[in-house]
Amino acid sequence: MNTRNLGGRGEGIAAEYLSNRGCRLLDKNFRVKSGEIDLVVMDRGCLCFVEVKARRSYGTPQEAVTKIKQRKLTKLAQVYLKEKYRSVDVRCRFDVVAVEEKEDGSTHIKWFQNAFDAL
């Protein structure tokens, strides 16, 4: 399986995981010219921009959310807010959902809420 397929499957797993924990999915793969936000969910009145990282073997998924990636996500979130929430004051945070597929076929999911400060 290639990286794109793994990423897409990871996003589906993450969306279901968050939904089962009370989050409401607002957007999936919000794309603009400068990039993409994997998931946007509402969690108890907080708008969450979610980066999903799926891995099979090397390193932990959350390690892939570097400072450069965080800055990019911050800019994308600002675009999202301008397009969708022009005049509404809304609490926001950035989350990371790490999806690890193990050799034995099991899947481990970790949800890092407020993974980094940006807005």
Short mmCIF file of N, CA and C in Angstrom, two decimals:
data_model
loop_
_atom_site.label_atom_id
_atom_site.label_comp_id
_atom_site.label_asym_id
_atom_site.label_seq_id
_atom_site.Cartn_x
_atom_site.Cartn_y
_atom_site.Cartn_z
N MET A 1 0.84 -1.18 0.00
CA MET A 1 0.00 0.00 0.00
C MET A 1 0.89 1.24 0.00
N ASN A 2 0.53 2.22 -0.84
CA ASN A 2 1.36 3.42 -0.91
C ASN A 2 0.98 4.41 0.20
N THR A 3 1.78 5.46 0.31
CA THR A 3 1.62 6.45 1.37
C THR A 3 0.28 7.16 1.28
N ARG A 4 -0.17 7.48 0.07
CA ARG A 4 -1.45 8.19 -0.11
C ARG A 4 -2.61 7.32 0.39
N ASN A 5 -2.59 6.04 0.06
CA ASN A 5 -3.65 5.14 0.54
C ASN A 5 -3.63 5.03 2.05
N LEU A 6 -2.46 4.91 2.63
CA LEU A 6 -2.33 4.83 4.09
C LEU A 6 -2.84 6.11 4.73
N GLY A 7 -2.49 7.24 4.15
CA GLY A 7 -2.94 8.53 4.68
C GLY A 7 -4.45 8.67 4.62
N GLY A 8 -5.03 8.29 3.50
CA GLY A 8 -6.49 8.36 3.35
C GLY A 8 -7.20 7.44 4.32
N ARG A 9 -6.67 6.25 4.48
CA ARG A 9 -7.27 5.31 5.45
C ARG A 9 -7.11 5.85 6.87
N GLY A 10 -5.95 6.43 7.16
CA GLY A 10 -5.71 7.02 8.48
C GLY A 10 -6.69 8.14 8.78
N GLU A 11 -6.99 8.96 7.77
CA GLU A 11 -7.95 10.05 7.96
C GLU A 11 -9.35 9.50 8.26
N GLY A 12 -9.72 8.43 7.58
CA GLY A 12 -11.02 7.81 7.85
C GLY A 12 -11.09 7.24 9.25
N ILE A 13 -10.02 6.58 9.68
CA ILE A 13 -9.95 6.02 11.03
C ILE A 13 -10.03 7.14 12.06
N ALA A 14 -9.29 8.22 11.81
CA ALA A 14 -9.27 9.36 12.74
C ALA A 14 -10.65 10.02 12.83
N ALA A 15 -11.31 10.20 11.69
CA ALA A 15 -12.64 10.82 11.68
C ALA A 15 -13.63 9.99 12.49
N GLU A 16 -13.59 8.69 12.31
CA GLU A 16 -14.48 7.81 13.08
C GLU A 16 -14.14 7.84 14.57
N TYR A 17 -12.87 7.81 14.88
CA TYR A 17 -12.40 7.86 16.26
C TYR A 17 -12.90 9.13 16.96
N LEU A 18 -12.74 10.28 16.30
CA LEU A 18 -13.17 11.54 16.88
C LEU A 18 -14.69 11.61 17.01
N SER A 19 -15.38 11.12 16.01
CA SER A 19 -16.84 11.09 16.05
C SER A 19 -17.34 10.26 17.23
N ASN A 20 -16.69 9.13 17.46
CA ASN A 20 -17.07 8.26 18.58
C ASN A 20 -16.79 8.90 19.94
N ARG A 21 -16.01 9.96 19.95
CA ARG A 21 -15.70 10.68 21.19
C ARG A 21 -16.44 12.01 21.28
N GLY A 22 -17.47 12.15 20.46
CA GLY A 22 -18.35 13.30 20.57
C GLY A 22 -18.05 14.49 19.68
N CYS A 23 -17.05 14.38 18.85
CA CYS A 23 -16.73 15.47 17.92
C CYS A 23 -17.67 15.42 16.71
N ARG A 24 -17.95 16.60 16.18
CA ARG A 24 -18.78 16.70 14.98
C ARG A 24 -17.89 17.10 13.81
N LEU A 25 -17.85 16.26 12.80
CA LEU A 25 -17.02 16.51 11.62
C LEU A 25 -17.63 17.65 10.80
N LEU A 26 -16.86 18.70 10.57
CA LEU A 26 -17.31 19.84 9.77
C LEU A 26 -16.75 19.80 8.36
N ASP A 27 -15.49 19.43 8.24
CA ASP A 27 -14.82 19.37 6.94
C ASP A 27 -13.77 18.29 6.93
N LYS A 28 -13.61 17.69 5.76
CA LYS A 28 -12.54 16.71 5.56
C LYS A 28 -11.77 17.14 4.32
N ASN A 29 -10.47 17.18 4.42
CA ASN A 29 -9.60 17.57 3.31
C ASN A 29 -9.95 18.95 2.76
N PHE A 30 -9.98 19.94 3.63
CA PHE A 30 -10.20 21.32 3.21
C PHE A 30 -8.97 21.77 2.45
N ARG A 31 -9.14 22.02 1.15
CA ARG A 31 -8.01 22.34 0.29
C ARG A 31 -8.08 23.77 -0.23
N VAL A 32 -6.93 24.39 -0.22
CA VAL A 32 -6.73 25.67 -0.89
C VAL A 32 -5.40 25.55 -1.63
N LYS A 33 -5.06 26.57 -2.37
CA LYS A 33 -3.83 26.54 -3.18
C LYS A 33 -2.58 26.21 -2.36
N SER A 34 -2.53 26.72 -1.13
CA SER A 34 -1.32 26.56 -0.32
C SER A 34 -1.26 25.27 0.50
N GLY A 35 -2.31 24.45 0.46
CA GLY A 35 -2.25 23.19 1.20
C GLY A 35 -3.60 22.66 1.61
N GLU A 36 -3.58 21.79 2.62
CA GLU A 36 -4.79 21.08 3.02
C GLU A 36 -4.84 20.88 4.53
N ILE A 37 -6.04 21.00 5.09
CA ILE A 37 -6.29 20.63 6.48
C ILE A 37 -7.02 19.30 6.42
N ASP A 38 -6.48 18.29 7.11
CA ASP A 38 -7.05 16.95 7.03
C ASP A 38 -8.49 16.90 7.53
N LEU A 39 -8.71 17.33 8.76
CA LEU A 39 -10.05 17.31 9.36
C LEU A 39 -10.30 18.60 10.12
N VAL A 40 -11.53 19.04 10.08
CA VAL A 40 -11.97 20.15 10.93
C VAL A 40 -13.17 19.62 11.69
N VAL A 41 -13.08 19.65 13.02
CA VAL A 41 -14.16 19.13 13.85
C VAL A 41 -14.53 20.15 14.91
N MET A 42 -15.74 20.00 15.44
CA MET A 42 -16.19 20.79 16.57
C MET A 42 -16.19 19.86 17.78
N ASP A 43 -15.46 20.26 18.82
CA ASP A 43 -15.35 19.47 20.05
C ASP A 43 -15.76 20.35 21.22
N ARG A 44 -16.96 20.13 21.72
CA ARG A 44 -17.48 20.88 22.87
C ARG A 44 -17.31 22.40 22.70
N GLY A 45 -17.74 22.91 21.56
CA GLY A 45 -17.69 24.34 21.32
C GLY A 45 -16.36 24.88 20.85
N CYS A 46 -15.40 24.01 20.63
CA CYS A 46 -14.08 24.43 20.17
C CYS A 46 -13.86 23.91 18.75
N LEU A 47 -13.47 24.81 17.86
CA LEU A 47 -13.18 24.45 16.48
C LEU A 47 -11.76 23.87 16.43
N CYS A 48 -11.64 22.64 15.99
CA CYS A 48 -10.35 21.94 16.01
C CYS A 48 -9.86 21.66 14.59
N PHE A 49 -8.66 22.10 14.32
CA PHE A 49 -7.99 21.80 13.06
C PHE A 49 -7.11 20.59 13.34
N VAL A 50 -7.40 19.49 12.66
CA VAL A 50 -6.78 18.21 13.00
C VAL A 50 -5.84 17.76 11.88
N GLU A 51 -4.60 17.54 12.26
CA GLU A 51 -3.62 16.93 11.36
C GLU A 51 -3.58 15.45 11.69
N VAL A 52 -3.78 14.63 10.67
CA VAL A 52 -3.75 13.17 10.85
C VAL A 52 -2.44 12.65 10.29
N LYS A 53 -1.74 11.86 11.10
CA LYS A 53 -0.50 11.25 10.64
C LYS A 53 -0.62 9.74 10.84
N ALA A 54 -0.44 9.01 9.76
CA ALA A 54 -0.51 7.55 9.81
C ALA A 54 0.86 6.99 9.45
N ARG A 55 1.26 5.98 10.18
CA ARG A 55 2.57 5.36 9.96
C ARG A 55 2.45 3.84 10.14
N ARG A 56 3.39 3.17 9.51
CA ARG A 56 3.48 1.72 9.69
C ARG A 56 4.69 1.32 10.50
N SER A 57 5.83 1.93 10.22
CA SER A 57 7.02 1.38 10.86
C SER A 57 8.00 2.40 11.42
N TYR A 58 8.31 3.43 10.69
CA TYR A 58 9.39 4.32 11.11
C TYR A 58 8.88 5.48 11.96
N GLY A 59 9.44 5.64 13.12
CA GLY A 59 9.11 6.77 13.99
C GLY A 59 7.65 6.82 14.41
N THR A 60 7.35 7.77 15.26
CA THR A 60 5.96 7.94 15.66
C THR A 60 5.30 8.96 14.74
N PRO A 61 4.02 8.80 14.48
CA PRO A 61 3.35 9.72 13.55
C PRO A 61 3.42 11.18 13.99
N GLN A 62 3.28 11.42 15.27
CA GLN A 62 3.25 12.81 15.75
C GLN A 62 4.58 13.53 15.53
N GLU A 63 5.67 12.78 15.41
CA GLU A 63 6.98 13.40 15.15
C GLU A 63 7.01 14.11 13.80
N ALA A 64 6.11 13.73 12.90
CA ALA A 64 6.09 14.31 11.56
C ALA A 64 5.45 15.70 11.53
N VAL A 65 4.86 16.13 12.63
CA VAL A 65 4.25 17.47 12.68
C VAL A 65 5.31 18.45 13.19
N THR A 66 6.16 18.84 12.28
CA THR A 66 7.29 19.72 12.59
C THR A 66 6.84 21.17 12.76
N LYS A 67 7.76 22.01 13.19
CA LYS A 67 7.47 23.44 13.32
C LYS A 67 7.05 24.03 11.97
N ILE A 68 7.68 23.58 10.91
CA ILE A 68 7.32 24.06 9.56
C ILE A 68 5.88 23.67 9.24
N LYS A 69 5.51 22.43 9.53
CA LYS A 69 4.15 21.96 9.30
C LYS A 69 3.16 22.74 10.17
N GLN A 70 3.54 23.03 11.40
CA GLN A 70 2.68 23.79 12.30
C GLN A 70 2.40 25.19 11.75
N ARG A 71 3.44 25.84 11.23
CA ARG A 71 3.26 27.18 10.65
C ARG A 71 2.33 27.12 9.44
N LYS A 72 2.51 26.10 8.62
CA LYS A 72 1.67 25.93 7.44
C LYS A 72 0.20 25.71 7.86
N LEU A 73 -0.01 24.87 8.85
CA LEU A 73 -1.38 24.61 9.33
C LEU A 73 -2.01 25.87 9.92
N THR A 74 -1.22 26.67 10.59
CA THR A 74 -1.71 27.93 11.14
C THR A 74 -2.22 28.84 10.03
N LYS A 75 -1.47 28.96 8.96
CA LYS A 75 -1.88 29.79 7.83
C LYS A 75 -3.14 29.23 7.17
N LEU A 76 -3.19 27.93 7.02
CA LEU A 76 -4.38 27.30 6.43
C LEU A 76 -5.61 27.52 7.32
N ALA A 77 -5.42 27.44 8.62
CA ALA A 77 -6.53 27.66 9.55
C ALA A 77 -7.04 29.09 9.44
N GLN A 78 -6.15 30.05 9.25
CA GLN A 78 -6.57 31.43 9.09
C GLN A 78 -7.42 31.60 7.82
N VAL A 79 -7.04 30.92 6.76
CA VAL A 79 -7.84 30.94 5.53
C VAL A 79 -9.21 30.33 5.79
N TYR A 80 -9.23 29.20 6.48
CA TYR A 80 -10.49 28.52 6.80
C TYR A 80 -11.41 29.44 7.60
N LEU A 81 -10.85 30.08 8.61
CA LEU A 81 -11.65 30.97 9.45
C LEU A 81 -12.21 32.14 8.65
N LYS A 82 -11.42 32.71 7.75
CA LYS A 82 -11.90 33.82 6.91
C LYS A 82 -13.03 33.37 6.01
N GLU A 83 -12.93 32.16 5.47
CA GLU A 83 -13.95 31.66 4.55
C GLU A 83 -15.23 31.21 5.27
N LYS A 84 -15.09 30.60 6.43
CA LYS A 84 -16.23 29.94 7.06
C LYS A 84 -16.78 30.68 8.28
N TYR A 85 -15.97 31.48 8.95
CA TYR A 85 -16.37 32.10 10.22
C TYR A 85 -16.04 33.59 10.23
N ARG A 86 -16.43 34.28 9.21
CA ARG A 86 -16.04 35.68 9.04
C ARG A 86 -16.33 36.56 10.25
N SER A 87 -17.54 36.49 10.76
CA SER A 87 -17.90 37.42 11.83
C SER A 87 -18.19 36.72 13.16
N VAL A 88 -17.81 35.48 13.26
CA VAL A 88 -18.08 34.73 14.48
C VAL A 88 -16.80 34.56 15.28
N ASP A 89 -16.89 34.87 16.56
CA ASP A 89 -15.75 34.65 17.45
C ASP A 89 -15.81 33.20 17.92
N VAL A 90 -14.82 32.42 17.60
CA VAL A 90 -14.85 30.99 17.91
C VAL A 90 -13.52 30.57 18.53
N ARG A 91 -13.60 29.72 19.55
CA ARG A 91 -12.38 29.16 20.13
C ARG A 91 -11.81 28.14 19.16
N CYS A 92 -10.49 28.11 19.05
CA CYS A 92 -9.82 27.19 18.13
C CYS A 92 -8.67 26.49 18.82
N ARG A 93 -8.33 25.34 18.28
CA ARG A 93 -7.12 24.65 18.72
C ARG A 93 -6.63 23.75 17.58
N PHE A 94 -5.40 23.31 17.73
CA PHE A 94 -4.79 22.41 16.75
C PHE A 94 -4.55 21.06 17.43
N ASP A 95 -5.08 20.02 16.83
CA ASP A 95 -4.93 18.67 17.35
C ASP A 95 -4.16 17.83 16.34
N VAL A 96 -3.58 16.75 16.84
CA VAL A 96 -2.94 15.75 16.00
C VAL A 96 -3.52 14.41 16.38
N VAL A 97 -3.92 13.64 15.37
CA VAL A 97 -4.33 12.26 15.61
C VAL A 97 -3.28 11.38 14.94
N ALA A 98 -2.63 10.56 15.75
CA ALA A 98 -1.59 9.65 15.28
C ALA A 98 -2.19 8.25 15.13
N VAL A 99 -2.07 7.70 13.94
CA VAL A 99 -2.59 6.36 13.66
C VAL A 99 -1.39 5.48 13.31
N GLU A 100 -1.17 4.46 14.14
CA GLU A 100 -0.05 3.54 13.90
C GLU A 100 -0.59 2.16 13.58
N GLU A 101 -0.18 1.65 12.43
CA GLU A 101 -0.52 0.29 12.06
C GLU A 101 0.65 -0.61 12.44
N LYS A 102 0.37 -1.58 13.28
CA LYS A 102 1.42 -2.48 13.76
C LYS A 102 1.57 -3.69 12.85
N GLU A 103 2.69 -4.37 12.99
CA GLU A 103 2.98 -5.56 12.19
C GLU A 103 1.92 -6.65 12.35
N ASP A 104 1.34 -6.74 13.55
CA ASP A 104 0.34 -7.78 13.82
C ASP A 104 -1.05 -7.42 13.28
N GLY A 105 -1.16 -6.27 12.58
CA GLY A 105 -2.44 -5.86 12.01
C GLY A 105 -3.27 -4.97 12.90
N SER A 106 -2.84 -4.77 14.13
CA SER A 106 -3.59 -3.91 15.04
C SER A 106 -3.32 -2.43 14.71
N THR A 107 -4.24 -1.59 15.14
CA THR A 107 -4.12 -0.16 14.92
C THR A 107 -4.17 0.55 16.27
N HIS A 108 -3.21 1.43 16.50
CA HIS A 108 -3.17 2.22 17.73
C HIS A 108 -3.40 3.68 17.37
N ILE A 109 -4.29 4.31 18.11
CA ILE A 109 -4.65 5.70 17.83
C ILE A 109 -4.37 6.54 19.08
N LYS A 110 -3.74 7.69 18.86
CA LYS A 110 -3.51 8.65 19.94
C LYS A 110 -4.00 10.01 19.47
N TRP A 111 -4.74 10.67 20.35
CA TRP A 111 -5.29 11.99 20.04
C TRP A 111 -4.59 13.01 20.92
N PHE A 112 -3.84 13.88 20.30
CA PHE A 112 -3.13 14.94 21.01
C PHE A 112 -3.93 16.23 20.86
N GLN A 113 -4.66 16.60 21.90
CA GLN A 113 -5.46 17.81 21.88
C GLN A 113 -4.56 19.01 22.19
N ASN A 114 -4.84 20.11 21.52
CA ASN A 114 -4.06 21.32 21.70
C ASN A 114 -2.57 21.01 21.52
N ALA A 115 -2.25 20.35 20.43
CA ALA A 115 -0.91 19.85 20.18
C ALA A 115 0.13 20.95 20.02
N PHE A 116 -0.30 22.11 19.55
CA PHE A 116 0.61 23.25 19.47
C PHE A 116 -0.20 24.54 19.47
N ASP A 117 0.41 25.60 19.95
CA ASP A 117 -0.24 26.91 19.99
C ASP A 117 0.09 27.66 18.71
N ALA A 118 -0.92 28.31 18.17
CA ALA A 118 -0.65 29.03 16.95
C ALA A 118 -1.47 30.31 16.82
N LEU A 119 -2.77 30.20 16.82
CA LEU A 119 -3.62 31.38 16.56
C LEU A 119 -3.64 32.31 17.74
#
